[in-house]
């Protein structure tokens, strides 16, 4: 269990560093991401005119800074609602117990529950924005962030 928390902390730390580097970058833009140069004391408020984070960065930052405790566990989730939403939205592809799709067929089996526990940033990103390579639909426009929190917390309970 301790190893799991360490992996989650490392993943969260790395994402935080990447996000921080993007925000403090020298005002360069590439692809969909546009960034500004701002000293910490001059940082733009989220949603303000000067806030230039992408939707992807905002959702990932929300996960890391608002939905997780210091051990990488989701806080404030409703597991009962998460189970109901999982069965409505995820079960058709991932199966009743989340073990229909093995994300690592060449090694140790990795299912939706494993991914939600050990690699929550990837799980969260795929749930929000999909994954064309794996035919995963994006749910950012269909499922509220509170419902996604509940689904992610429920998914962590799956084998």
JSON list of N, CA and C in Angstrom, two decimals, residues 11-90:
[
{"chain": "A", "resi": 11, "resn": "UNK", "atom": "N", "xyz": [3.59, 10.85, -9.26]},
{"chain": "A", "resi": 11, "resn": "UNK", "atom": "CA", "xyz": [2.85, 11.28, -10.45]},
{"chain": "A", "resi": 11, "resn": "UNK", "atom": "C", "xyz": [2.27, 12.67, -10.25]},
{"chain": "A", "resi": 12, "resn": "UNK", "atom": "N", "xyz": [1.72, 12.92, -9.09]},
{"chain": "A", "resi": 12, "resn": "UNK", "atom": "CA", "xyz": [1.13, 14.23, -8.82]},
{"chain": "A", "resi": 12, "resn": "UNK", "atom": "C", "xyz": [2.20, 15.31, -8.77]},
{"chain": "A", "resi": 13, "resn": "UNK", "atom": "N", "xyz": [3.33, 15.00, -8.16]},
{"chain": "A", "resi": 13, "resn": "UNK", "atom": "CA", "xyz": [4.43, 15.96, -8.10]},
{"chain": "A", "resi": 13, "resn": "UNK", "atom": "C", "xyz": [4.94, 16.29, -9.50]},
{"chain": "A", "resi": 14, "resn": "UNK", "atom": "N", "xyz": [5.13, 15.27, -10.32]},
{"chain": "A", "resi": 14, "resn": "UNK", "atom": "CA", "xyz": [5.60, 15.51, -11.69]},
{"chain": "A", "resi": 14, "resn": "UNK", "atom": "C", "xyz": [4.62, 16.36, -12.47]},
{"chain": "A", "resi": 15, "resn": "UNK", "atom": "N", "xyz": [3.33, 16.06, -12.35]},
{"chain": "A", "resi": 15, "resn": "UNK", "atom": "CA", "xyz": [2.35, 16.86, -13.08]},
{"chain": "A", "resi": 15, "resn": "UNK", "atom": "C", "xyz": [2.36, 18.29, -12.56]},
{"chain": "A", "resi": 16, "resn": "UNK", "atom": "N", "xyz": [2.48, 18.48, -11.25]},
{"chain": "A", "resi": 16, "resn": "UNK", "atom": "CA", "xyz": [2.52, 19.82, -10.67]},
{"chain": "A", "resi": 16, "resn": "UNK", "atom": "C", "xyz": [3.72, 20.59, -11.21]},
{"chain": "A", "resi": 17, "resn": "UNK", "atom": "N", "xyz": [4.87, 19.92, -11.31]},
{"chain": "A", "resi": 17, "resn": "UNK", "atom": "CA", "xyz": [6.06, 20.57, -11.83]},
{"chain": "A", "resi": 17, "resn": "UNK", "atom": "C", "xyz": [5.89, 20.95, -13.30]},
{"chain": "A", "resi": 18, "resn": "UNK", "atom": "N", "xyz": [5.29, 20.06, -14.07]},
{"chain": "A", "resi": 18, "resn": "UNK", "atom": "CA", "xyz": [5.06, 20.35, -15.49]},
{"chain": "A", "resi": 18, "resn": "UNK", "atom": "C", "xyz": [4.10, 21.51, -15.63]},
{"chain": "A", "resi": 19, "resn": "UNK", "atom": "N", "xyz": [3.01, 21.48, -14.88]},
{"chain": "A", "resi": 19, "resn": "UNK", "atom": "CA", "xyz": [2.03, 22.56, -14.94]},
{"chain": "A", "resi": 19, "resn": "UNK", "atom": "C", "xyz": [2.66, 23.87, -14.50]},
{"chain": "A", "resi": 20, "resn": "UNK", "atom": "N", "xyz": [3.45, 23.85, -13.43]},
{"chain": "A", "resi": 20, "resn": "UNK", "atom": "CA", "xyz": [4.11, 25.06, -12.97]},
{"chain": "A", "resi": 20, "resn": "UNK", "atom": "C", "xyz": [5.09, 25.60, -14.00]},
{"chain": "A", "resi": 21, "resn": "UNK", "atom": "N", "xyz": [5.82, 24.70, -14.66]},
{"chain": "A", "resi": 21, "resn": "UNK", "atom": "CA", "xyz": [6.77, 25.14, -15.69]},
{"chain": "A", "resi": 21, "resn": "UNK", "atom": "C", "xyz": [6.04, 25.76, -16.86]},
{"chain": "A", "resi": 22, "resn": "UNK", "atom": "N", "xyz": [4.89, 25.21, -17.22]},
{"chain": "A", "resi": 22, "resn": "UNK", "atom": "CA", "xyz": [4.13, 25.76, -18.33]},
{"chain": "A", "resi": 22, "resn": "UNK", "atom": "C", "xyz": [3.61, 27.15, -18.00]},
{"chain": "A", "resi": 23, "resn": "UNK", "atom": "N", "xyz": [3.18, 27.35, -16.77]},
{"chain": "A", "resi": 23, "resn": "UNK", "atom": "CA", "xyz": [2.63, 28.64, -16.37]},
{"chain": "A", "resi": 23, "resn": "UNK", "atom": "C", "xyz": [3.72, 29.69, -16.34]},
{"chain": "A", "resi": 24, "resn": "UNK", "atom": "N", "xyz": [4.93, 29.31, -15.91]},
{"chain": "A", "resi": 24, "resn": "UNK", "atom": "CA", "xyz": [6.01, 30.28, -15.77]},
{"chain": "A", "resi": 24, "resn": "UNK", "atom": "C", "xyz": [6.89, 30.36, -17.01]},
{"chain": "A", "resi": 25, "resn": "UNK", "atom": "N", "xyz": [6.55, 29.64, -18.06]},
{"chain": "A", "resi": 25, "resn": "UNK", "atom": "CA", "xyz": [7.34, 29.65, -19.28]},
{"chain": "A", "resi": 25, "resn": "UNK", "atom": "C", "xyz": [7.41, 31.08, -19.84]},
{"chain": "A", "resi": 26, "resn": "UNK", "atom": "N", "xyz": [8.26, 31.30, -20.78]},
{"chain": "A", "resi": 26, "resn": "UNK", "atom": "CA", "xyz": [8.52, 32.64, -21.28]},
{"chain": "A", "resi": 26, "resn": "UNK", "atom": "C", "xyz": [7.46, 33.13, -22.26]},
{"chain": "A", "resi": 27, "resn": "UNK", "atom": "N", "xyz": [6.21, 32.80, -22.04]},
{"chain": "A", "resi": 27, "resn": "UNK", "atom": "CA", "xyz": [5.14, 33.33, -22.87]},
{"chain": "A", "resi": 27, "resn": "UNK", "atom": "C", "xyz": [5.03, 32.67, -24.23]},
{"chain": "A", "resi": 28, "resn": "UNK", "atom": "N", "xyz": [5.65, 31.51, -24.39]},
{"chain": "A", "resi": 28, "resn": "UNK", "atom": "CA", "xyz": [5.58, 30.82, -25.66]},
{"chain": "A", "resi": 28, "resn": "UNK", "atom": "C", "xyz": [4.25, 30.11, -25.79]},
{"chain": "A", "resi": 29, "resn": "UNK", "atom": "N", "xyz": [3.83, 29.88, -27.02]},
{"chain": "A", "resi": 29, "resn": "UNK", "atom": "CA", "xyz": [2.62, 29.09, -27.24]},
{"chain": "A", "resi": 29, "resn": "UNK", "atom": "C", "xyz": [2.96, 27.96, -28.17]},
{"chain": "A", "resi": 30, "resn": "UNK", "atom": "N", "xyz": [2.31, 26.83, -27.95]},
{"chain": "A", "resi": 30, "resn": "UNK", "atom": "CA", "xyz": [2.50, 25.70, -28.83]},
{"chain": "A", "resi": 30, "resn": "UNK", "atom": "C", "xyz": [1.21, 24.90, -28.84]},
{"chain": "A", "resi": 31, "resn": "UNK", "atom": "N", "xyz": [0.72, 24.58, -29.99]},
{"chain": "A", "resi": 31, "resn": "UNK", "atom": "CA", "xyz": [-0.51, 23.81, -30.08]},
{"chain": "A", "resi": 31, "resn": "UNK", "atom": "C", "xyz": [-1.65, 24.54, -29.43]},
{"chain": "A", "resi": 32, "resn": "UNK", "atom": "N", "xyz": [-2.37, 23.84, -28.55]},
{"chain": "A", "resi": 32, "resn": "UNK", "atom": "CA", "xyz": [-3.54, 24.40, -27.91]},
{"chain": "A", "resi": 32, "resn": "UNK", "atom": "C", "xyz": [-3.19, 25.18, -26.65]},
{"chain": "A", "resi": 33, "resn": "UNK", "atom": "N", "xyz": [-1.99, 25.04, -26.14]},
{"chain": "A", "resi": 33, "resn": "UNK", "atom": "CA", "xyz": [-1.66, 25.64, -24.86]},
{"chain": "A", "resi": 33, "resn": "UNK", "atom": "C", "xyz": [-1.08, 27.03, -25.06]},
{"chain": "A", "resi": 34, "resn": "UNK", "atom": "N", "xyz": [-1.63, 28.01, -24.37]},
{"chain": "A", "resi": 34, "resn": "UNK", "atom": "CA", "xyz": [-1.02, 29.33, -24.38]},
{"chain": "A", "resi": 34, "resn": "UNK", "atom": "C", "xyz": [-0.71, 29.67, -22.94]},
{"chain": "A", "resi": 35, "resn": "UNK", "atom": "N", "xyz": [0.45, 30.28, -22.73]},
{"chain": "A", "resi": 35, "resn": "UNK", "atom": "CA", "xyz": [0.89, 30.56, -21.37]},
{"chain": "A", "resi": 35, "resn": "UNK", "atom": "C", "xyz": [1.32, 32.00, -21.26]},
{"chain": "A", "resi": 36, "resn": "UNK", "atom": "N", "xyz": [1.38, 32.50, -20.03]},
{"chain": "A", "resi": 36, "resn": "UNK", "atom": "CA", "xyz": [1.83, 33.86, -19.82]},
{"chain": "A", "resi": 36, "resn": "UNK", "atom": "C", "xyz": [2.97, 33.85, -18.83]},
{"chain": "A", "resi": 37, "resn": "UNK", "atom": "N", "xyz": [3.77, 34.92, -18.87]},
{"chain": "A", "resi": 37, "resn": "UNK", "atom": "CA", "xyz": [4.82, 35.08, -17.90]},
{"chain": "A", "resi": 37, "resn": "UNK", "atom": "C", "xyz": [4.26, 35.92, -16.77]},
{"chain": "A", "resi": 38, "resn": "UNK", "atom": "N", "xyz": [4.26, 35.39, -15.58]},
{"chain": "A", "resi": 38, "resn": "UNK", "atom": "CA", "xyz": [3.76, 36.14, -14.43]},
{"chain": "A", "resi": 38, "resn": "UNK", "atom": "C", "xyz": [4.53, 35.72, -13.20]},
{"chain": "A", "resi": 39, "resn": "UNK", "atom": "N", "xyz": [4.90, 36.71, -12.42]},
{"chain": "A", "resi": 39, "resn": "UNK", "atom": "CA", "xyz": [5.52, 36.41, -11.14]},
{"chain": "A", "resi": 39, "resn": "UNK", "atom": "C", "xyz": [4.44, 35.84, -10.24]},
{"chain": "A", "resi": 40, "resn": "UNK", "atom": "N", "xyz": [4.80, 34.98, -9.27]},
{"chain": "A", "resi": 40, "resn": "UNK", "atom": "CA", "xyz": [3.78, 34.40, -8.40]},
{"chain": "A", "resi": 40, "resn": "UNK", "atom": "C", "xyz": [2.85, 35.44, -7.79]},
{"chain": "A", "resi": 41, "resn": "UNK", "atom": "N", "xyz": [3.37, 36.61, -7.44]},
{"chain": "A", "resi": 41, "resn": "UNK", "atom": "CA", "xyz": [2.53, 37.64, -6.84]},
{"chain": "A", "resi": 41, "resn": "UNK", "atom": "C", "xyz": [1.58, 38.26, -7.87]},
{"chain": "A", "resi": 42, "resn": "UNK", "atom": "N", "xyz": [1.88, 38.07, -9.17]},
{"chain": "A", "resi": 42, "resn": "UNK", "atom": "CA", "xyz": [1.06, 38.64, -10.23]},
{"chain": "A", "resi": 42, "resn": "UNK", "atom": "C", "xyz": [0.23, 37.58, -10.94]},
{"chain": "A", "resi": 43, "resn": "UNK", "atom": "N", "xyz": [0.16, 36.38, -10.40]},
{"chain": "A", "resi": 43, "resn": "UNK", "atom": "CA", "xyz": [-0.56, 35.29, -11.06]},
{"chain": "A", "resi": 43, "resn": "UNK", "atom": "C", "xyz": [-2.02, 35.67, -11.30]},
{"chain": "A", "resi": 44, "resn": "UNK", "atom": "N", "xyz": [-2.53, 35.25, -12.43]},
{"chain": "A", "resi": 44, "resn": "UNK", "atom": "CA", "xyz": [-3.91, 35.56, -12.80]},
{"chain": "A", "resi": 44, "resn": "UNK", "atom": "C", "xyz": [-4.88, 34.64, -12.07]},
{"chain": "A", "resi": 45, "resn": "UNK", "atom": "N", "xyz": [-6.01, 35.16, -11.69]},
{"chain": "A", "resi": 45, "resn": "UNK", "atom": "CA", "xyz": [-7.06, 34.36, -11.07]},
{"chain": "A", "resi": 45, "resn": "UNK", "atom": "C", "xyz": [-7.66, 33.41, -12.10]},
{"chain": "A", "resi": 46, "resn": "UNK", "atom": "N", "xyz": [-7.97, 32.18, -11.71]},
{"chain": "A", "resi": 46, "resn": "UNK", "atom": "CA", "xyz": [-8.63, 31.26, -12.65]},
{"chain": "A", "resi": 46, "resn": "UNK", "atom": "C", "xyz": [-9.92, 31.88, -13.19]},
{"chain": "A", "resi": 47, "resn": "UNK", "atom": "N", "xyz": [-10.08, 31.79, -14.49]},
{"chain": "A", "resi": 47, "resn": "UNK", "atom": "CA", "xyz": [-11.28, 32.33, -15.13]},
{"chain": "A", "resi": 47, "resn": "UNK", "atom": "C", "xyz": [-11.18, 33.80, -15.49]},
{"chain": "A", "resi": 48, "resn": "UNK", "atom": "N", "xyz": [-10.13, 34.49, -15.03]},
{"chain": "A", "resi": 48, "resn": "UNK", "atom": "CA", "xyz": [-9.99, 35.91, -15.37]},
{"chain": "A", "resi": 48, "resn": "UNK", "atom": "C", "xyz": [-9.49, 36.06, -16.80]},
{"chain": "A", "resi": 49, "resn": "UNK", "atom": "N", "xyz": [-9.50, 37.27, -17.28]},
{"chain": "A", "resi": 49, "resn": "UNK", "atom": "CA", "xyz": [-9.07, 37.53, -18.65]},
{"chain": "A", "resi": 49, "resn": "UNK", "atom": "C", "xyz": [-7.63, 37.08, -18.90]},
{"chain": "A", "resi": 50, "resn": "UNK", "atom": "N", "xyz": [-6.78, 37.19, -17.89]},
{"chain": "A", "resi": 50, "resn": "UNK", "atom": "CA", "xyz": [-5.38, 36.81, -18.04]},
{"chain": "A", "resi": 50, "resn": "UNK", "atom": "C", "xyz": [-5.11, 35.33, -17.84]},
{"chain": "A", "resi": 51, "resn": "UNK", "atom": "N", "xyz": [-6.13, 34.56, -17.46]},
{"chain": "A", "resi": 51, "resn": "UNK", "atom": "CA", "xyz": [-5.97, 33.12, -17.25]},
{"chain": "A", "resi": 51, "resn": "UNK", "atom": "C", "xyz": [-5.93, 32.43, -18.60]},
{"chain": "A", "resi": 52, "resn": "UNK", "atom": "N", "xyz": [-4.78, 31.84, -18.92]},
{"chain": "A", "resi": 52, "resn": "UNK", "atom": "CA", "xyz": [-4.62, 31.25, -20.25]},
{"chain": "A", "resi": 52, "resn": "UNK", "atom": "C", "xyz": [-4.37, 29.74, -20.21]},
{"chain": "A", "resi": 53, "resn": "UNK", "atom": "N", "xyz": [-4.67, 29.09, -19.09]},
{"chain": "A", "resi": 53, "resn": "UNK", "atom": "CA", "xyz": [-4.53, 27.64, -19.04]},
{"chain": "A", "resi": 53, "resn": "UNK", "atom": "C", "xyz": [-5.56, 27.00, -19.97]},
{"chain": "A", "resi": 54, "resn": "UNK", "atom": "N", "xyz": [-5.18, 25.89, -20.56]},
{"chain": "A", "resi": 54, "resn": "UNK", "atom": "CA", "xyz": [-6.12, 25.15, -21.40]},
{"chain": "A", "resi": 54, "resn": "UNK", "atom": "C", "xyz": [-7.15, 24.45, -20.52]},
{"chain": "A", "resi": 55, "resn": "UNK", "atom": "N", "xyz": [-8.21, 24.00, -21.12]},
{"chain": "A", "resi": 55, "resn": "UNK", "atom": "CA", "xyz": [-9.23, 23.24, -20.41]},
{"chain": "A", "resi": 55, "resn": "UNK", "atom": "C", "xyz": [-8.59, 22.00, -19.80]},
{"chain": "A", "resi": 56, "resn": "UNK", "atom": "N", "xyz": [-7.69, 21.36, -20.55]},
{"chain": "A", "resi": 56, "resn": "UNK", "atom": "CA", "xyz": [-7.02, 20.16, -20.05]},
{"chain": "A", "resi": 56, "resn": "UNK", "atom": "C", "xyz": [-6.23, 20.47, -18.79]},
{"chain": "A", "resi": 57, "resn": "UNK", "atom": "N", "xyz": [-5.45, 21.56, -18.82]},
{"chain": "A", "resi": 57, "resn": "UNK", "atom": "CA", "xyz": [-4.65, 21.92, -17.66]},
{"chain": "A", "resi": 57, "resn": "UNK", "atom": "C", "xyz": [-5.53, 22.28, -16.47]},
{"chain": "A", "resi": 58, "resn": "UNK", "atom": "N", "xyz": [-6.62, 22.97, -16.72]},
{"chain": "A", "resi": 58, "resn": "UNK", "atom": "CA", "xyz": [-7.52, 23.34, -15.62]},
{"chain": "A", "resi": 58, "resn": "UNK", "atom": "C", "xyz": [-8.12, 22.10, -14.97]},
{"chain": "A", "resi": 59, "resn": "UNK", "atom": "N", "xyz": [-8.56, 21.13, -15.77]},
{"chain": "A", "resi": 59, "resn": "UNK", "atom": "CA", "xyz": [-9.14, 19.91, -15.20]},
{"chain": "A", "resi": 59, "resn": "UNK", "atom": "C", "xyz": [-8.11, 19.11, -14.43]},
{"chain": "A", "resi": 60, "resn": "UNK", "atom": "N", "xyz": [-6.90, 19.03, -14.95]},
{"chain": "A", "resi": 60, "resn": "UNK", "atom": "CA", "xyz": [-5.86, 18.27, -14.25]},
{"chain": "A", "resi": 60, "resn": "UNK", "atom": "C", "xyz": [-5.46, 18.99, -12.96]},
{"chain": "A", "resi": 61, "resn": "UNK", "atom": "N", "xyz": [-5.33, 20.30, -13.00]},
{"chain": "A", "resi": 61, "resn": "UNK", "atom": "CA", "xyz": [-5.00, 21.06, -11.80]},
{"chain": "A", "resi": 61, "resn": "UNK", "atom": "C", "xyz": [-6.11, 20.92, -10.76]},
{"chain": "A", "resi": 62, "resn": "UNK", "atom": "N", "xyz": [-7.36, 20.92, -11.19]},
{"chain": "A", "resi": 62, "resn": "UNK", "atom": "CA", "xyz": [-8.48, 20.75, -10.27]},
{"chain": "A", "resi": 62, "resn": "UNK", "atom": "C", "xyz": [-8.38, 19.41, -9.55]},
{"chain": "A", "resi": 63, "resn": "UNK", "atom": "N", "xyz": [-8.05, 18.37, -10.31]},
{"chain": "A", "resi": 63, "resn": "UNK", "atom": "CA", "xyz": [-7.88, 17.05, -9.70]},
{"chain": "A", "resi": 63, "resn": "UNK", "atom": "C", "xyz": [-6.81, 17.11, -8.61]},
{"chain": "A", "resi": 64, "resn": "UNK", "atom": "N", "xyz": [-5.67, 17.64, -8.96]},
{"chain": "A", "resi": 64, "resn": "UNK", "atom": "CA", "xyz": [-4.52, 17.61, -8.06]},
{"chain": "A", "resi": 64, "resn": "UNK", "atom": "C", "xyz": [-4.69, 18.53, -6.86]},
{"chain": "A", "resi": 65, "resn": "UNK", "atom": "N", "xyz": [-5.21, 19.71, -7.07]},
{"chain": "A", "resi": 65, "resn": "UNK", "atom": "CA", "xyz": [-5.25, 20.68, -5.98]},
{"chain": "A", "resi": 65, "resn": "UNK", "atom": "C", "xyz": [-6.56, 20.71, -5.21]},
{"chain": "A", "resi": 66, "resn": "UNK", "atom": "N", "xyz": [-7.64, 20.20, -5.77]},
{"chain": "A", "resi": 66, "resn": "UNK", "atom": "CA", "xyz": [-8.93, 20.30, -5.09]},
{"chain": "A", "resi": 66, "resn": "UNK", "atom": "C", "xyz": [-9.55, 18.95, -4.70]},
{"chain": "A", "resi": 67, "resn": "UNK", "atom": "N", "xyz": [-9.26, 17.90, -5.45]},
{"chain": "A", "resi": 67, "resn": "UNK", "atom": "CA", "xyz": [-9.95, 16.63, -5.23]},
{"chain": "A", "resi": 67, "resn": "UNK", "atom": "C", "xyz": [-9.14, 15.58, -4.50]},
{"chain": "A", "resi": 68, "resn": "UNK", "atom": "N", "xyz": [-7.86, 15.81, -4.30]},
{"chain": "A", "resi": 68, "resn": "UNK", "atom": "CA", "xyz": [-7.02, 14.78, -3.68]},
{"chain": "A", "resi": 68, "resn": "UNK", "atom": "C", "xyz": [-6.47, 15.24, -2.34]},
{"chain": "A", "resi": 69, "resn": "UNK", "atom": "N", "xyz": [-6.40, 14.29, -1.40]},
{"chain": "A", "resi": 69, "resn": "UNK", "atom": "CA", "xyz": [-5.76, 14.60, -0.13]},
{"chain": "A", "resi": 69, "resn": "UNK", "atom": "C", "xyz": [-4.25, 14.41, -0.29]},
{"chain": "A", "resi": 70, "resn": "UNK", "atom": "N", "xyz": [-3.51, 14.60, 0.79]},
{"chain": "A", "resi": 70, "resn": "UNK", "atom": "CA", "xyz": [-2.04, 14.54, 0.71]},
{"chain": "A", "resi": 70, "resn": "UNK", "atom": "C", "xyz": [-1.52, 13.16, 0.33]},
{"chain": "A", "resi": 71, "resn": "UNK", "atom": "N", "xyz": [-2.36, 12.12, 0.46]},
{"chain": "A", "resi": 71, "resn": "UNK", "atom": "CA", "xyz": [-1.95, 10.76, 0.09]},
{"chain": "A", "resi": 71, "resn": "UNK", "atom": "C", "xyz": [-2.41, 10.37, -1.31]},
{"chain": "A", "resi": 72, "resn": "UNK", "atom": "N", "xyz": [-3.02, 11.29, -2.03]},
{"chain": "A", "resi": 72, "resn": "UNK", "atom": "CA", "xyz": [-3.48, 10.99, -3.38]},
{"chain": "A", "resi": 72, "resn": "UNK", "atom": "C", "xyz": [-4.84, 10.32, -3.43]},
{"chain": "A", "resi": 73, "resn": "UNK", "atom": "N", "xyz": [-5.59, 10.35, -2.32]},
{"chain": "A", "resi": 73, "resn": "UNK", "atom": "CA", "xyz": [-6.93, 9.76, -2.30]},
{"chain": "A", "resi": 73, "resn": "UNK", "atom": "C", "xyz": [-7.97, 10.82, -2.63]},
{"chain": "A", "resi": 74, "resn": "UNK", "atom": "N", "xyz": [-9.01, 10.43, -3.33]},
{"chain": "A", "resi": 74, "resn": "UNK", "atom": "CA", "xyz": [-10.08, 11.36, -3.68]},
{"chain": "A", "resi": 74, "resn": "UNK", "atom": "C", "xyz": [-10.88, 11.69, -2.43]},
{"chain": "A", "resi": 75, "resn": "UNK", "atom": "N", "xyz": [-11.14, 12.98, -2.23]},
{"chain": "A", "resi": 75, "resn": "UNK", "atom": "CA", "xyz": [-11.90, 13.40, -1.06]},
{"chain": "A", "resi": 75, "resn": "UNK", "atom": "C", "xyz": [-13.30, 13.86, -1.49]},
{"chain": "A", "resi": 76, "resn": "UNK", "atom": "N", "xyz": [-14.25, 13.69, -0.59]},
{"chain": "A", "resi": 76, "resn": "UNK", "atom": "CA", "xyz": [-15.60, 14.20, -0.80]},
{"chain": "A", "resi": 76, "resn": "UNK", "atom": "C", "xyz": [-16.41, 13.44, -1.83]},
{"chain": "A", "resi": 77, "resn": "UNK", "atom": "N", "xyz": [-16.05, 12.22, -2.15]},
{"chain": "A", "resi": 77, "resn": "UNK", "atom": "CA", "xyz": [-16.77, 11.46, -3.17]},
{"chain": "A", "resi": 77, "resn": "UNK", "atom": "C", "xyz": [-17.95, 10.71, -2.57]},
{"chain": "A", "resi": 78, "resn": "UNK", "atom": "N", "xyz": [-18.96, 10.51, -3.39]},
{"chain": "A", "resi": 78, "resn": "UNK", "atom": "CA", "xyz": [-20.14, 9.73, -3.04]},
{"chain": "A", "resi": 78, "resn": "UNK", "atom": "C", "xyz": [-20.04, 8.41, -3.78]},
{"chain": "A", "resi": 79, "resn": "UNK", "atom": "N", "xyz": [-19.59, 7.36, -3.09]},
{"chain": "A", "resi": 79, "resn": "UNK", "atom": "CA", "xyz": [-19.36, 6.07, -3.73]},
{"chain": "A", "resi": 79, "resn": "UNK", "atom": "C", "xyz": [-20.64, 5.44, -4.27]},
{"chain": "A", "resi": 80, "resn": "UNK", "atom": "N", "xyz": [-21.75, 5.65, -3.60]},
{"chain": "A", "resi": 80, "resn": "UNK", "atom": "CA", "xyz": [-23.02, 5.08, -4.07]},
{"chain": "A", "resi": 80, "resn": "UNK", "atom": "C", "xyz": [-23.40, 5.70, -5.42]},
{"chain": "A", "resi": 81, "resn": "UNK", "atom": "N", "xyz": [-23.29, 7.02, -5.51]},
{"chain": "A", "resi": 81, "resn": "UNK", "atom": "CA", "xyz": [-23.58, 7.68, -6.78]},
{"chain": "A", "resi": 81, "resn": "UNK", "atom": "C", "xyz": [-22.52, 7.30, -7.82]},
{"chain": "A", "resi": 82, "resn": "UNK", "atom": "N", "xyz": [-21.26, 7.15, -7.39]},
{"chain": "A", "resi": 82, "resn": "UNK", "atom": "CA", "xyz": [-20.20, 6.74, -8.31]},
{"chain": "A", "resi": 82, "resn": "UNK", "atom": "C", "xyz": [-20.47, 5.39, -8.92]},
{"chain": "A", "resi": 83, "resn": "UNK", "atom": "N", "xyz": [-20.98, 4.43, -8.10]},
{"chain": "A", "resi": 83, "resn": "UNK", "atom": "CA", "xyz": [-21.32, 3.10, -8.60]},
{"chain": "A", "resi": 83, "resn": "UNK", "atom": "C", "xyz": [-22.44, 3.18, -9.63]},
{"chain": "A", "resi": 84, "resn": "UNK", "atom": "N", "xyz": [-23.46, 3.96, -9.31]},
{"chain": "A", "resi": 84, "resn": "UNK", "atom": "CA", "xyz": [-24.60, 4.12, -10.23]},
{"chain": "A", "resi": 84, "resn": "UNK", "atom": "C", "xyz": [-24.14, 4.72, -11.56]},
{"chain": "A", "resi": 85, "resn": "UNK", "atom": "N", "xyz": [-23.32, 5.76, -11.49]},
{"chain": "A", "resi": 85, "resn": "UNK", "atom": "CA", "xyz": [-22.81, 6.40, -12.71]},
{"chain": "A", "resi": 85, "resn": "UNK", "atom": "C", "xyz": [-21.87, 5.49, -13.48]},
{"chain": "A", "resi": 86, "resn": "UNK", "atom": "N", "xyz": [-21.06, 4.71, -12.76]},
{"chain": "A", "resi": 86, "resn": "UNK", "atom": "CA", "xyz": [-20.18, 3.75, -13.41]},
{"chain": "A", "resi": 86, "resn": "UNK", "atom": "C", "xyz": [-21.02, 2.75, -14.22]},
{"chain": "A", "resi": 87, "resn": "UNK", "atom": "N", "xyz": [-22.06, 2.20, -13.60]},
{"chain": "A", "resi": 87, "resn": "UNK", "atom": "CA", "xyz": [-22.89, 1.21, -14.29]},
{"chain": "A", "resi": 87, "resn": "UNK", "atom": "C", "xyz": [-23.60, 1.82, -15.49]},
{"chain": "A", "resi": 88, "resn": "UNK", "atom": "N", "xyz": [-23.98, 3.08, -15.41]},
{"chain": "A", "resi": 88, "resn": "UNK", "atom": "CA", "xyz": [-24.65, 3.74, -16.53]},
{"chain": "A", "resi": 88, "resn": "UNK", "atom": "C", "xyz": [-23.70, 4.07, -17.67]},
{"chain": "A", "resi": 89, "resn": "UNK", "atom": "N", "xyz": [-22.50, 4.53, -17.34]},
{"chain": "A", "resi": 89, "resn": "UNK", "atom": "CA", "xyz": [-21.61, 5.08, -18.35]},
{"chain": "A", "resi": 89, "resn": "UNK", "atom": "C", "xyz": [-20.41, 4.22, -18.72]},
{"chain": "A", "resi": 90, "resn": "UNK", "atom": "N", "xyz": [-19.89, 3.45, -17.78]},
{"chain": "A", "resi": 90, "resn": "UNK", "atom": "CA", "xyz": [-18.63, 2.75, -17.98]},
{"chain": "A", "resi": 90, "resn": "UNK", "atom": "C", "xyz": [-18.81, 1.25, -18.20]}
]
